[in-house]
mmCIF file of N, CA, C and O in Angstrom:
data_model
loop_
_atom_site.group_PDB
_atom_site.id
_atom_site.type_symbol
_atom_site.label_atom_id
_atom_site.label_comp_id
_atom_site.label_asym_id
_atom_site.label_seq_id
_atom_site.Cartn_x
_atom_site.Cartn_y
_atom_site.Cartn_z
ATOM 1 N N MET A 87 -8.694 9.388 -16.512
ATOM 2 C CA MET A 87 -8.541 10.812 -16.761
ATOM 3 C C MET A 87 -7.064 11.108 -16.999
ATOM 4 O O MET A 87 -6.203 10.622 -16.300
ATOM 5 N N VAL A 88 -6.758 11.920 -17.981
ATOM 6 C CA VAL A 88 -5.382 12.295 -18.300
ATOM 7 C C VAL A 88 -5.265 13.814 -18.251
ATOM 8 O O VAL A 88 -6.125 14.534 -18.737
ATOM 9 N N THR A 89 -4.194 14.306 -17.625
ATOM 10 C CA THR A 89 -3.864 15.727 -17.670
ATOM 11 C C THR A 89 -2.465 15.836 -18.246
ATOM 12 O O THR A 89 -1.917 14.860 -18.729
ATOM 13 N N ASP A 90 -1.862 17.010 -18.128
ATOM 14 C CA ASP A 90 -0.528 17.206 -18.686
ATOM 15 C C ASP A 90 0.522 16.299 -18.072
ATOM 16 O O ASP A 90 1.401 15.809 -18.763
ATOM 17 N N ASN A 91 0.462 16.075 -16.738
ATOM 18 C CA ASN A 91 1.534 15.355 -16.070
ATOM 19 C C ASN A 91 1.122 14.097 -15.340
ATOM 20 O O ASN A 91 1.963 13.416 -14.789
ATOM 21 N N PHE A 92 -0.178 13.777 -15.274
ATOM 22 C CA PHE A 92 -0.532 12.555 -14.572
ATOM 23 C C PHE A 92 -1.733 11.870 -15.195
ATOM 24 O O PHE A 92 -2.532 12.464 -15.885
ATOM 25 N N LEU A 93 -1.799 10.561 -14.928
ATOM 26 C CA LEU A 93 -2.853 9.708 -15.438
ATOM 27 C C LEU A 93 -3.454 8.962 -14.262
ATOM 28 O O LEU A 93 -2.729 8.320 -13.496
ATOM 29 N N VAL A 94 -4.763 9.048 -14.070
ATOM 30 C CA VAL A 94 -5.432 8.325 -12.993
ATOM 31 C C VAL A 94 -5.827 6.959 -13.528
ATOM 32 O O VAL A 94 -6.475 6.847 -14.559
ATOM 33 N N LYS A 95 -5.387 5.933 -12.813
ATOM 34 C CA LYS A 95 -5.689 4.556 -13.206
ATOM 35 C C LYS A 95 -6.547 3.939 -12.109
ATOM 36 O O LYS A 95 -6.094 3.759 -10.996
ATOM 37 N N LYS A 96 -7.774 3.633 -12.411
ATOM 38 C CA LYS A 96 -8.652 2.989 -11.443
ATOM 39 C C LYS A 96 -8.548 1.487 -11.627
ATOM 40 O O LYS A 96 -8.751 0.982 -12.729
ATOM 41 N N LYS A 97 -8.231 0.773 -10.562
ATOM 42 C CA LYS A 97 -8.057 -0.671 -10.627
ATOM 43 C C LYS A 97 -9.342 -1.379 -10.240
ATOM 44 O O LYS A 97 -10.323 -0.760 -9.874
ATOM 45 N N GLY A 98 -9.317 -2.710 -10.282
ATOM 46 C CA GLY A 98 -10.485 -3.513 -9.983
ATOM 47 C C GLY A 98 -10.968 -3.376 -8.549
ATOM 48 O O GLY A 98 -12.154 -3.386 -8.289
ATOM 49 N N ASN A 99 -10.058 -3.253 -7.599
ATOM 50 C CA ASN A 99 -10.446 -3.182 -6.197
ATOM 51 C C ASN A 99 -10.757 -1.743 -5.832
ATOM 52 O O ASN A 99 -9.948 -0.850 -6.056
ATOM 53 N N GLU A 100 -11.910 -1.513 -5.216
ATOM 54 C CA GLU A 100 -12.311 -0.147 -4.872
ATOM 55 C C GLU A 100 -11.441 0.483 -3.791
ATOM 56 O O GLU A 100 -11.486 1.684 -3.593
ATOM 57 N N GLY A 101 -10.624 -0.309 -3.115
ATOM 58 C CA GLY A 101 -9.748 0.224 -2.076
ATOM 59 C C GLY A 101 -8.407 0.720 -2.590
ATOM 60 O O GLY A 101 -7.562 1.152 -1.805
ATOM 61 N N ILE A 102 -8.185 0.654 -3.905
ATOM 62 C CA ILE A 102 -6.912 1.070 -4.486
ATOM 63 C C ILE A 102 -7.161 2.022 -5.649
ATOM 64 O O ILE A 102 -7.953 1.738 -6.526
ATOM 65 N N LEU A 103 -6.444 3.132 -5.634
ATOM 66 C CA LEU A 103 -6.462 4.064 -6.767
ATOM 67 C C LEU A 103 -5.011 4.347 -7.134
ATOM 68 O O LEU A 103 -4.222 4.769 -6.282
ATOM 69 N N TRP A 104 -4.654 4.089 -8.379
ATOM 70 C CA TRP A 104 -3.289 4.340 -8.865
ATOM 71 C C TRP A 104 -3.253 5.620 -9.681
ATOM 72 O O TRP A 104 -4.132 5.860 -10.504
ATOM 73 N N VAL A 105 -2.210 6.417 -9.457
ATOM 74 C CA VAL A 105 -1.975 7.622 -10.234
ATOM 75 C C VAL A 105 -0.555 7.536 -10.789
ATOM 76 O O VAL A 105 0.389 7.272 -10.052
ATOM 77 N N GLU A 106 -0.420 7.736 -12.081
ATOM 78 C CA GLU A 106 0.891 7.738 -12.737
ATOM 79 C C GLU A 106 1.291 9.185 -12.980
ATOM 80 O O GLU A 106 0.535 9.941 -13.588
ATOM 81 N N VAL A 107 2.472 9.565 -12.468
ATOM 82 C CA VAL A 107 2.945 10.944 -12.569
ATOM 83 C C VAL A 107 4.219 10.974 -13.401
ATOM 84 O O VAL A 107 5.130 10.185 -13.178
ATOM 85 N N GLU A 108 4.263 11.902 -14.358
ATOM 86 C CA GLU A 108 5.480 12.108 -15.148
ATOM 87 C C GLU A 108 5.924 13.558 -15.007
ATOM 88 O O GLU A 108 5.184 14.387 -14.519
ATOM 89 N N GLY A 109 7.115 13.832 -15.420
ATOM 90 C CA GLY A 109 7.628 15.195 -15.356
ATOM 91 C C GLY A 109 8.647 15.393 -14.254
ATOM 92 O O GLY A 109 9.145 16.478 -14.028
ATOM 93 N N THR A 110 8.980 14.318 -13.542
ATOM 94 C CA THR A 110 9.978 14.397 -12.480
ATOM 95 C C THR A 110 11.299 13.772 -12.917
ATOM 96 O O THR A 110 12.167 13.528 -12.107
ATOM 97 N N GLY A 111 11.432 13.495 -14.200
ATOM 98 C CA GLY A 111 12.640 12.856 -14.699
ATOM 99 C C GLY A 111 12.480 11.352 -14.820
ATOM 100 O O GLY A 111 13.184 10.698 -15.569
ATOM 101 N N ARG A 112 11.569 10.792 -14.059
ATOM 102 C CA ARG A 112 11.243 9.373 -14.189
ATOM 103 C C ARG A 112 9.792 9.168 -13.815
ATOM 104 O O ARG A 112 9.201 9.973 -13.107
ATOM 105 N N LYS A 113 9.227 8.113 -14.294
ATOM 106 C CA LYS A 113 7.818 7.821 -14.044
ATOM 107 C C LYS A 113 7.613 7.416 -12.584
ATOM 108 O O LYS A 113 8.401 6.651 -12.024
ATOM 109 N N MET A 114 6.567 7.945 -11.957
ATOM 110 C CA MET A 114 6.229 7.582 -10.581
ATOM 111 C C MET A 114 4.802 7.050 -10.551
ATOM 112 O O MET A 114 3.905 7.624 -11.155
ATOM 113 N N HIS A 115 4.618 5.956 -9.845
ATOM 114 C CA HIS A 115 3.296 5.366 -9.653
ATOM 115 C C HIS A 115 2.928 5.526 -8.185
ATOM 116 O O HIS A 115 3.635 5.036 -7.303
ATOM 117 N N LEU A 116 1.827 6.196 -7.929
ATOM 118 C CA LEU A 116 1.365 6.469 -6.573
ATOM 119 C C LEU A 116 0.067 5.720 -6.337
ATOM 120 O O LEU A 116 -0.902 5.884 -7.087
ATOM 121 N N ALA A 117 0.042 4.886 -5.307
ATOM 122 C CA ALA A 117 -1.180 4.157 -4.937
ATOM 123 C C ALA A 117 -1.781 4.814 -3.703
ATOM 124 O O ALA A 117 -1.096 5.029 -2.709
ATOM 125 N N VAL A 118 -3.054 5.126 -3.791
ATOM 126 C CA VAL A 118 -3.809 5.606 -2.636
ATOM 127 C C VAL A 118 -4.665 4.423 -2.211
ATOM 128 O O VAL A 118 -5.469 3.908 -2.997
ATOM 129 N N VAL A 119 -4.474 3.970 -0.961
ATOM 130 C CA VAL A 119 -5.038 2.697 -0.516
ATOM 131 C C VAL A 119 -5.856 2.875 0.759
ATOM 132 O O VAL A 119 -5.479 3.626 1.656
ATOM 133 N N TYR A 120 -6.972 2.142 0.829
ATOM 134 C CA TYR A 120 -7.745 2.052 2.071
ATOM 135 C C TYR A 120 -7.919 0.581 2.406
ATOM 136 O O TYR A 120 -8.530 -0.175 1.643
ATOM 137 N N ILE A 121 -7.336 0.169 3.540
ATOM 138 C CA ILE A 121 -7.502 -1.184 4.063
ATOM 139 C C ILE A 121 -8.472 -1.080 5.232
ATOM 140 O O ILE A 121 -8.248 -0.290 6.156
ATOM 141 N N VAL A 122 -9.543 -1.878 5.202
ATOM 142 C CA VAL A 122 -10.559 -1.764 6.247
ATOM 143 C C VAL A 122 -10.036 -2.323 7.566
ATOM 144 O O VAL A 122 -9.186 -3.218 7.582
ATOM 145 N N PRO A 123 -10.530 -1.795 8.690
ATOM 146 C CA PRO A 123 -10.106 -2.287 10.007
ATOM 147 C C PRO A 123 -10.504 -3.746 10.232
ATOM 148 O O PRO A 123 -11.427 -4.270 9.590
ATOM 149 N N ILE A 124 -9.828 -4.385 11.154
ATOM 150 C CA ILE A 124 -10.056 -5.791 11.468
ATOM 151 C C ILE A 124 -11.504 -6.041 11.892
ATOM 152 O O ILE A 124 -12.079 -7.069 11.556
ATOM 153 N N LYS A 125 -12.111 -5.134 12.599
ATOM 154 C CA LYS A 125 -13.475 -5.330 13.102
ATOM 155 C C LYS A 125 -14.547 -5.066 12.049
ATOM 156 O O LYS A 125 -15.724 -5.275 12.313
ATOM 157 N N SER A 126 -14.164 -4.654 10.864
ATOM 158 C CA SER A 126 -15.134 -4.371 9.807
ATOM 159 C C SER A 126 -15.739 -5.666 9.254
ATOM 160 O O SER A 126 -15.060 -6.693 9.184
ATOM 161 N N THR A 127 -16.990 -5.595 8.840
ATOM 162 C CA THR A 127 -17.623 -6.749 8.205
ATOM 163 C C THR A 127 -16.996 -7.027 6.835
ATOM 164 O O THR A 127 -17.162 -8.116 6.295
ATOM 165 N N ARG A 128 -16.270 -6.055 6.272
ATOM 166 C CA ARG A 128 -15.605 -6.220 4.976
ATOM 167 C C ARG A 128 -14.138 -6.615 5.117
ATOM 168 O O ARG A 128 -13.384 -6.607 4.148
ATOM 169 N N TYR A 129 -13.719 -7.010 6.325
ATOM 170 C CA TYR A 129 -12.324 -7.343 6.584
ATOM 171 C C TYR A 129 -11.792 -8.412 5.627
ATOM 172 O O TYR A 129 -10.664 -8.346 5.170
ATOM 173 N N LYS A 130 -12.638 -9.394 5.287
ATOM 174 C CA LYS A 130 -12.187 -10.481 4.406
ATOM 175 C C LYS A 130 -11.771 -9.974 3.034
ATOM 176 O O LYS A 130 -10.987 -10.616 2.341
ATOM 177 N N ASN A 131 -12.246 -8.796 2.635
ATOM 178 C CA ASN A 131 -11.874 -8.210 1.343
ATOM 179 C C ASN A 131 -10.416 -7.757 1.316
ATOM 180 O O ASN A 131 -9.858 -7.531 0.240
ATOM 181 N N ASN A 132 -9.806 -7.604 2.493
ATOM 182 C CA ASN A 132 -8.413 -7.153 2.556
ATOM 183 C C ASN A 132 -7.461 -8.135 1.871
ATOM 184 O O ASN A 132 -6.432 -7.735 1.341
ATOM 185 N N ILE A 133 -7.802 -9.413 1.876
ATOM 186 C CA ILE A 133 -6.932 -10.423 1.268
ATOM 187 C C ILE A 133 -6.766 -10.144 -0.224
ATOM 188 O O ILE A 133 -5.651 -10.087 -0.737
ATOM 189 N N ALA A 134 -7.891 -9.949 -0.915
ATOM 190 C CA ALA A 134 -7.837 -9.674 -2.357
ATOM 191 C C ALA A 134 -7.176 -8.326 -2.627
ATOM 192 O O ALA A 134 -6.413 -8.186 -3.590
ATOM 193 N N LEU A 135 -7.454 -7.335 -1.784
ATOM 194 C CA LEU A 135 -6.850 -6.015 -1.956
ATOM 195 C C LEU A 135 -5.332 -6.106 -1.868
ATOM 196 O O LEU A 135 -4.619 -5.591 -2.722
ATOM 197 N N ARG A 136 -4.827 -6.780 -0.830
ATOM 198 C CA ARG A 136 -3.372 -6.886 -0.671
ATOM 199 C C ARG A 136 -2.747 -7.684 -1.808
ATOM 200 O O ARG A 136 -1.654 -7.356 -2.273
ATOM 201 N N ARG A 137 -3.428 -8.717 -2.278
ATOM 202 C CA ARG A 137 -2.897 -9.511 -3.396
ATOM 203 C C ARG A 137 -2.777 -8.640 -4.646
ATOM 204 O O ARG A 137 -1.744 -8.635 -5.317
ATOM 205 N N GLU A 138 -3.833 -7.880 -4.938
ATOM 206 C CA GLU A 138 -3.808 -6.995 -6.108
ATOM 207 C C GLU A 138 -2.754 -5.909 -5.940
ATOM 208 O O GLU A 138 -2.006 -5.604 -6.875
ATOM 209 N N LEU A 139 -2.668 -5.340 -4.754
ATOM 210 C CA LEU A 139 -1.684 -4.290 -4.500
ATOM 211 C C LEU A 139 -0.267 -4.821 -4.678
ATOM 212 O O LEU A 139 0.574 -4.174 -5.308
ATOM 213 N N GLU A 140 0.010 -6.005 -4.161
ATOM 214 C CA GLU A 140 1.340 -6.594 -4.305
ATOM 215 C C GLU A 140 1.691 -6.815 -5.773
ATOM 216 O O GLU A 140 2.791 -6.473 -6.216
ATOM 217 N N GLU A 141 0.758 -7.359 -6.539
ATOM 218 C CA GLU A 141 0.998 -7.574 -7.975
ATOM 219 C C GLU A 141 1.255 -6.253 -8.698
ATOM 220 O O GLU A 141 2.157 -6.160 -9.539
ATOM 221 N N ASP A 142 0.462 -5.244 -8.360
ATOM 222 C CA ASP A 142 0.631 -3.930 -8.990
ATOM 223 C C ASP A 142 1.972 -3.302 -8.638
ATOM 224 O O ASP A 142 2.646 -2.732 -9.498
ATOM 225 N N ILE A 143 2.371 -3.389 -7.380
ATOM 226 C CA ILE A 143 3.647 -2.802 -6.951
ATOM 227 C C ILE A 143 4.795 -3.438 -7.737
ATOM 228 O O ILE A 143 5.668 -2.739 -8.261
ATOM 229 N N ILE A 144 4.787 -4.757 -7.820
ATOM 230 C CA ILE A 144 5.853 -5.451 -8.546
ATOM 231 C C ILE A 144 5.867 -5.025 -10.015
ATOM 232 O O ILE A 144 6.926 -4.751 -10.584
ATOM 233 N N LYS A 145 4.688 -4.932 -10.619
ATOM 234 C CA LYS A 145 4.592 -4.514 -12.023
ATOM 235 C C LYS A 145 5.093 -3.080 -12.211
ATOM 236 O O LYS A 145 5.917 -2.804 -13.090
ATOM 237 N N TYR A 146 4.611 -2.148 -11.387
ATOM 238 C CA TYR A 146 4.952 -0.735 -11.570
ATOM 239 C C TYR A 146 6.392 -0.418 -11.178
ATOM 240 O O TYR A 146 6.974 0.536 -11.693
ATOM 241 N N LYS A 147 6.998 -1.203 -10.294
ATOM 242 C CA LYS A 147 8.411 -0.983 -9.956
ATOM 243 C C LYS A 147 9.300 -1.199 -11.174
ATOM 244 O O LYS A 147 10.378 -0.627 -11.257
ATOM 245 N N GLN A 148 8.858 -2.008 -12.125
ATOM 246 C CA GLN A 148 9.632 -2.238 -13.340
ATOM 247 C C GLN A 148 9.611 -1.020 -14.258
ATOM 248 O O GLN A 148 10.474 -0.860 -15.103
ATOM 249 N N GLU A 149 8.605 -0.143 -14.062
ATOM 250 C CA GLU A 149 8.458 1.042 -14.907
ATOM 251 C C GLU A 149 9.017 2.309 -14.271
ATOM 252 O O GLU A 149 9.204 3.308 -14.957
ATOM 253 N N GLY A 150 9.231 2.299 -12.973
ATOM 254 C CA GLY A 150 9.711 3.498 -12.294
ATOM 255 C C GLY A 150 9.520 3.407 -10.793
ATOM 256 O O GLY A 150 9.447 2.329 -10.217
ATOM 257 N N MET A 151 9.420 4.558 -10.150
ATOM 258 C CA MET A 151 9.287 4.645 -8.707
ATOM 259 C C MET A 151 7.852 4.330 -8.279
ATOM 260 O O MET A 151 6.905 4.668 -8.978
ATOM 261 N N VAL A 152 7.703 3.705 -7.097
ATOM 262 C CA VAL A 152 6.380 3.379 -6.555
ATOM 263 C C VAL A 152 6.272 3.922 -5.136
ATOM 264 O O VAL A 152 7.190 3.774 -4.331
ATOM 265 N N MET A 153 5.135 4.558 -4.850
ATOM 266 C CA MET A 153 4.847 5.034 -3.502
ATOM 267 C C MET A 153 3.418 4.631 -3.165
ATOM 268 O O MET A 153 2.515 4.767 -3.995
ATOM 269 N N VAL A 154 3.221 4.122 -1.947
ATOM 270 C CA VAL A 154 1.898 3.723 -1.466
ATOM 271 C C VAL A 154 1.575 4.578 -0.257
ATOM 272 O O VAL A 154 2.394 4.720 0.644
ATOM 273 N N MET A 155 0.356 5.147 -0.269
ATOM 274 C CA MET A 155 -0.060 5.960 0.872
ATOM 275 C C MET A 155 -1.540 5.742 1.104
ATOM 276 O O MET A 155 -2.243 5.223 0.240
ATOM 277 N N GLY A 156 -2.009 6.104 2.275
ATOM 278 C CA GLY A 156 -3.430 5.986 2.549
ATOM 279 C C GLY A 156 -3.691 5.602 3.989
ATOM 280 O O GLY A 156 -2.835 5.750 4.856
ATOM 281 N N ASP A 157 -4.867 5.080 4.229
ATOM 282 C CA ASP A 157 -5.279 4.618 5.549
ATOM 283 C C ASP A 157 -5.175 3.107 5.540
ATOM 284 O O ASP A 157 -6.033 2.413 5.008
ATOM 285 N N LEU A 158 -4.098 2.595 6.125
ATOM 286 C CA LEU A 158 -3.819 1.170 6.069
ATOM 287 C C LEU A 158 -4.403 0.407 7.242
ATOM 288 O O LEU A 158 -4.424 -0.822 7.231
ATOM 289 N N ASN A 159 -4.859 1.087 8.285
ATOM 290 C CA ASN A 159 -5.419 0.425 9.471
ATOM 291 C C ASN A 159 -4.570 -0.771 9.884
ATOM 292 O O ASN A 159 -5.077 -1.853 10.147
ATOM 293 N N SER A 160 -3.261 -0.577 9.916
ATOM 294 C CA SER A 160 -2.300 -1.651 10.155
ATOM 295 C C SER A 160 -1.352 -1.238 11.277
ATOM 296 O O SER A 160 -0.531 -0.343 11.104
ATOM 297 N N ARG A 161 -1.475 -1.911 12.393
ATOM 298 C CA ARG A 161 -0.580 -1.623 13.517
ATOM 299 C C ARG A 161 0.631 -2.543 13.394
ATOM 300 O O ARG A 161 0.508 -3.759 13.418
ATOM 301 N N ILE A 162 1.819 -1.925 13.268
ATOM 302 C CA ILE A 162 3.029 -2.712 13.022
ATOM 303 C C ILE A 162 4.025 -2.653 14.173
ATOM 304 O O ILE A 162 5.078 -3.290 14.107
ATOM 305 N N GLY A 163 3.705 -1.898 15.226
ATOM 306 C CA GLY A 163 4.613 -1.829 16.364
ATOM 307 C C GLY A 163 6.026 -1.505 15.933
ATOM 308 O O GLY A 163 6.252 -0.642 15.093
ATOM 309 N N GLU A 164 6.975 -2.247 16.488
ATOM 310 C CA GLU A 164 8.384 -2.049 16.127
ATOM 311 C C GLU A 164 8.907 -3.205 15.267
ATOM 312 O O GLU A 164 10.096 -3.403 15.160
ATOM 313 N N GLU A 165 8.009 -3.927 14.637
ATOM 314 C CA GLU A 165 8.420 -5.080 13.843
ATOM 315 C C GLU A 165 9.071 -4.712 12.526
ATOM 316 O O GLU A 165 9.548 -5.570 11.807
ATOM 317 N N ASN A 166 9.056 -3.438 12.164
ATOM 318 C CA ASN A 166 9.632 -3.011 10.895
ATOM 319 C C ASN A 166 11.150 -2.885 10.946
ATOM 320 O O ASN A 166 11.811 -2.874 9.934
ATOM 321 N N ASN A 167 11.721 -2.742 12.119
ATOM 322 C CA ASN A 167 13.170 -2.671 12.322
ATOM 323 C C ASN A 167 13.835 -1.418 11.765
ATOM 324 O O ASN A 167 15.042 -1.347 11.715
ATOM 325 N N TYR A 168 13.074 -0.430 11.299
ATOM 326 C CA TYR A 168 13.675 0.787 10.760
ATOM 327 C C TYR A 168 13.669 1.931 11.757
ATOM 328 O O TYR A 168 14.393 2.886 11.586
ATOM 329 N N TRP A 169 12.834 1.877 12.774
ATOM 330 C CA TRP A 169 12.705 2.971 13.721
ATOM 331 C C TRP A 169 12.061 2.483 14.996
ATOM 332 O O TRP A 169 11.530 1.394 15.082
ATOM 333 N N LYS A 170 12.098 3.335 16.011
ATOM 334 C CA LYS A 170 11.387 3.085 17.263
ATOM 335 C C LYS A 170 10.005 3.676 17.122
ATOM 336 O O LYS A 170 9.846 4.865 16.861
ATOM 337 N N ASN A 171 8.994 2.859 17.269
ATOM 338 C CA ASN A 171 7.615 3.295 17.103
ATOM 339 C C ASN A 171 6.975 3.485 18.474
ATOM 340 O O ASN A 171 7.133 2.642 19.361
ATOM 341 N N ILE A 172 6.257 4.568 18.659
ATOM 342 C CA ILE A 172 5.544 4.822 19.916
ATOM 343 C C ILE A 172 4.498 3.740 20.140
ATOM 344 O O ILE A 172 4.302 3.267 21.256
ATOM 345 N N ASP A 173 3.819 3.334 19.091
ATOM 346 C CA ASP A 173 2.791 2.304 19.169
ATOM 347 C C ASP A 173 3.479 0.939 19.170
ATOM 348 O O ASP A 173 4.120 0.555 18.204
ATOM 349 N N LYS A 174 3.360 0.203 20.231
ATOM 350 C CA LYS A 174 4.026 -1.097 20.358
ATOM 351 C C LYS A 174 3.152 -2.259 19.888
ATOM 352 O O LYS A 174 3.631 -3.375 19.769
ATOM 353 N N ARG A 175 1.872 -2.006 19.612
ATOM 354 C CA ARG A 175 0.959 -3.081 19.243
ATOM 355 C C ARG A 175 1.136 -3.496 17.782
ATOM 356 O O ARG A 175 1.481 -2.687 16.931
ATOM 357 N N VAL A 176 0.874 -4.778 17.553
ATOM 358 C CA VAL A 176 0.879 -5.336 16.205
ATOM 359 C C VAL A 176 -0.438 -6.091 16.039
ATOM 360 O O VAL A 176 -0.856 -6.804 16.938
ATOM 361 N N ASP A 177 -1.093 -5.905 14.891
ATOM 362 C CA ASP A 177 -2.328 -6.644 14.625
ATOM 363 C C ASP A 177 -2.190 -7.430 13.326
ATOM 364 O O ASP A 177 -1.151 -7.388 12.661
ATOM 365 N N ASP A 178 -3.250 -8.174 12.974
ATOM 366 C CA ASP A 178 -3.195 -8.998 11.764
ATOM 367 C C ASP A 178 -2.986 -8.156 10.512
ATOM 368 O O ASP A 178 -2.216 -8.536 9.621
ATOM 369 N N ASN A 179 -3.664 -7.006 10.419
ATOM 370 C CA ASN A 179 -3.437 -6.115 9.276
ATOM 371 C C ASN A 179 -1.971 -5.700 9.210
ATOM 372 O O ASN A 179 -1.385 -5.636 8.134
ATOM 373 N N GLY A 180 -1.384 -5.415 10.367
ATOM 374 C CA GLY A 180 0.019 -5.009 10.419
ATOM 375 C C GLY A 180 0.954 -6.112 9.964
ATOM 376 O O GLY A 180 1.893 -5.881 9.191
ATOM 377 N N ARG A 181 0.705 -7.340 10.437
ATOM 378 C CA ARG A 181 1.541 -8.465 10.014
ATOM 379 C C ARG A 181 1.434 -8.689 8.505
ATOM 380 O O ARG A 181 2.439 -8.939 7.829
ATOM 381 N N GLU A 182 0.214 -8.598 7.983
ATOM 382 C CA GLU A 182 0.017 -8.771 6.538
ATOM 383 C C GLU A 182 0.688 -7.640 5.756
ATOM 384 O O GLU A 182 1.250 -7.868 4.687
ATOM 385 N N TRP A 183 0.608 -6.413 6.280
ATOM 386 C CA TRP A 183 1.262 -5.287 5.613
ATOM 387 C C TRP A 183 2.773 -5.495 5.562
ATOM 388 O O TRP A 183 3.415 -5.275 4.537
ATOM 389 N N LEU A 184 3.356 -5.936 6.676
ATOM 390 C CA LEU A 184 4.798 -6.161 6.718
ATOM 391 C C LEU A 184 5.208 -7.280 5.762
ATOM 392 O O LEU A 184 6.265 -7.200 5.122
ATOM 393 N N ALA A 185 4.376 -8.311 5.626
ATOM 394 C CA ALA A 185 4.671 -9.377 4.661
ATOM 395 C C ALA A 185 4.669 -8.813 3.242
ATOM 396 O O ALA A 185 5.530 -9.158 2.428
ATOM 397 N N LEU A 186 3.708 -7.932 2.951
ATOM 398 C CA LEU A 186 3.648 -7.304 1.624
ATOM 399 C C LEU A 186 4.885 -6.448 1.369
ATOM 400 O O LEU A 186 5.453 -6.497 0.276
ATOM 401 N N THR A 187 5.328 -5.703 2.367
ATOM 402 C CA THR A 187 6.506 -4.851 2.161
ATOM 403 C C THR A 187 7.758 -5.695 1.941
ATOM 404 O O THR A 187 8.607 -5.341 1.128
ATOM 405 N N ARG A 188 7.870 -6.811 2.653
ATOM 406 C CA ARG A 188 9.024 -7.693 2.439
ATOM 407 C C ARG A 188 8.984 -8.304 1.037
ATOM 408 O O ARG A 188 10.013 -8.417 0.378
ATOM 409 N N ALA A 189 7.798 -8.684 0.580
ATOM 410 C CA ALA A 189 7.665 -9.319 -0.740
ATOM 411 C C ALA A 189 7.937 -8.342 -1.877
ATOM 412 O O ALA A 189 8.409 -8.746 -2.940
ATOM 413 N N THR A 190 7.664 -7.067 -1.662
ATOM 414 C CA THR A 190 7.789 -6.073 -2.743
ATOM 415 C C THR A 190 9.020 -5.185 -2.600
ATOM 416 O O THR A 190 9.356 -4.446 -3.531
ATOM 417 N N GLY A 191 9.650 -5.192 -1.439
ATOM 418 C CA GLY A 191 10.830 -4.364 -1.223
ATOM 419 C C GLY A 191 10.533 -2.906 -0.925
ATOM 420 O O GLY A 191 11.433 -2.066 -0.986
ATOM 421 N N ILE A 192 9.276 -2.583 -0.597
ATOM 422 C CA ILE A 192 8.971 -1.193 -0.236
ATOM 423 C C ILE A 192 9.211 -0.996 1.266
ATOM 424 O O ILE A 192 9.214 -1.954 2.037
ATOM 425 N N ILE A 193 9.412 0.233 1.670
ATOM 426 C CA ILE A 193 9.703 0.591 3.062
ATOM 427 C C ILE A 193 8.547 1.405 3.609
ATOM 428 O O ILE A 193 8.052 2.312 2.941
ATOM 429 N N THR A 194 8.139 1.108 4.845
ATOM 430 C CA THR A 194 7.051 1.832 5.489
ATOM 431 C C THR A 194 7.606 3.027 6.254
ATOM 432 O O THR A 194 8.524 2.882 7.051
ATOM 433 N N LEU A 195 7.055 4.190 5.996
ATOM 434 C CA LEU A 195 7.381 5.405 6.743
ATOM 435 C C LEU A 195 6.122 5.855 7.474
ATOM 436 O O LEU A 195 5.029 5.754 6.935
ATOM 437 N N THR A 196 6.285 6.351 8.675
ATOM 438 C CA THR A 196 5.116 6.851 9.415
ATOM 439 C C THR A 196 5.235 8.313 9.687
ATOM 440 O O THR A 196 6.269 8.897 9.563
#
């Protein structure tokens, strides 16, 4: 779907929706993401989702700004080193998320 200022890009993985926004002086790519919880029967699908998301982030960073938001079901505790987090727990989703952020150069904000 295309409107005056944005283009919705649906990717292969149902857990990722990309929106391209123009009109801010530079192109922005916004990913809306849902990563299933560890206890979900679909947890194994997170591997392919993160791989696709990482590839997309690297690709879209070459075109402009990238922002990722959504329900990541990722507990990262204080392993991010950018702030003091109230939640001290870290889980596998969180470790994988932090690996993705290191590989792509994006910063997690809570």
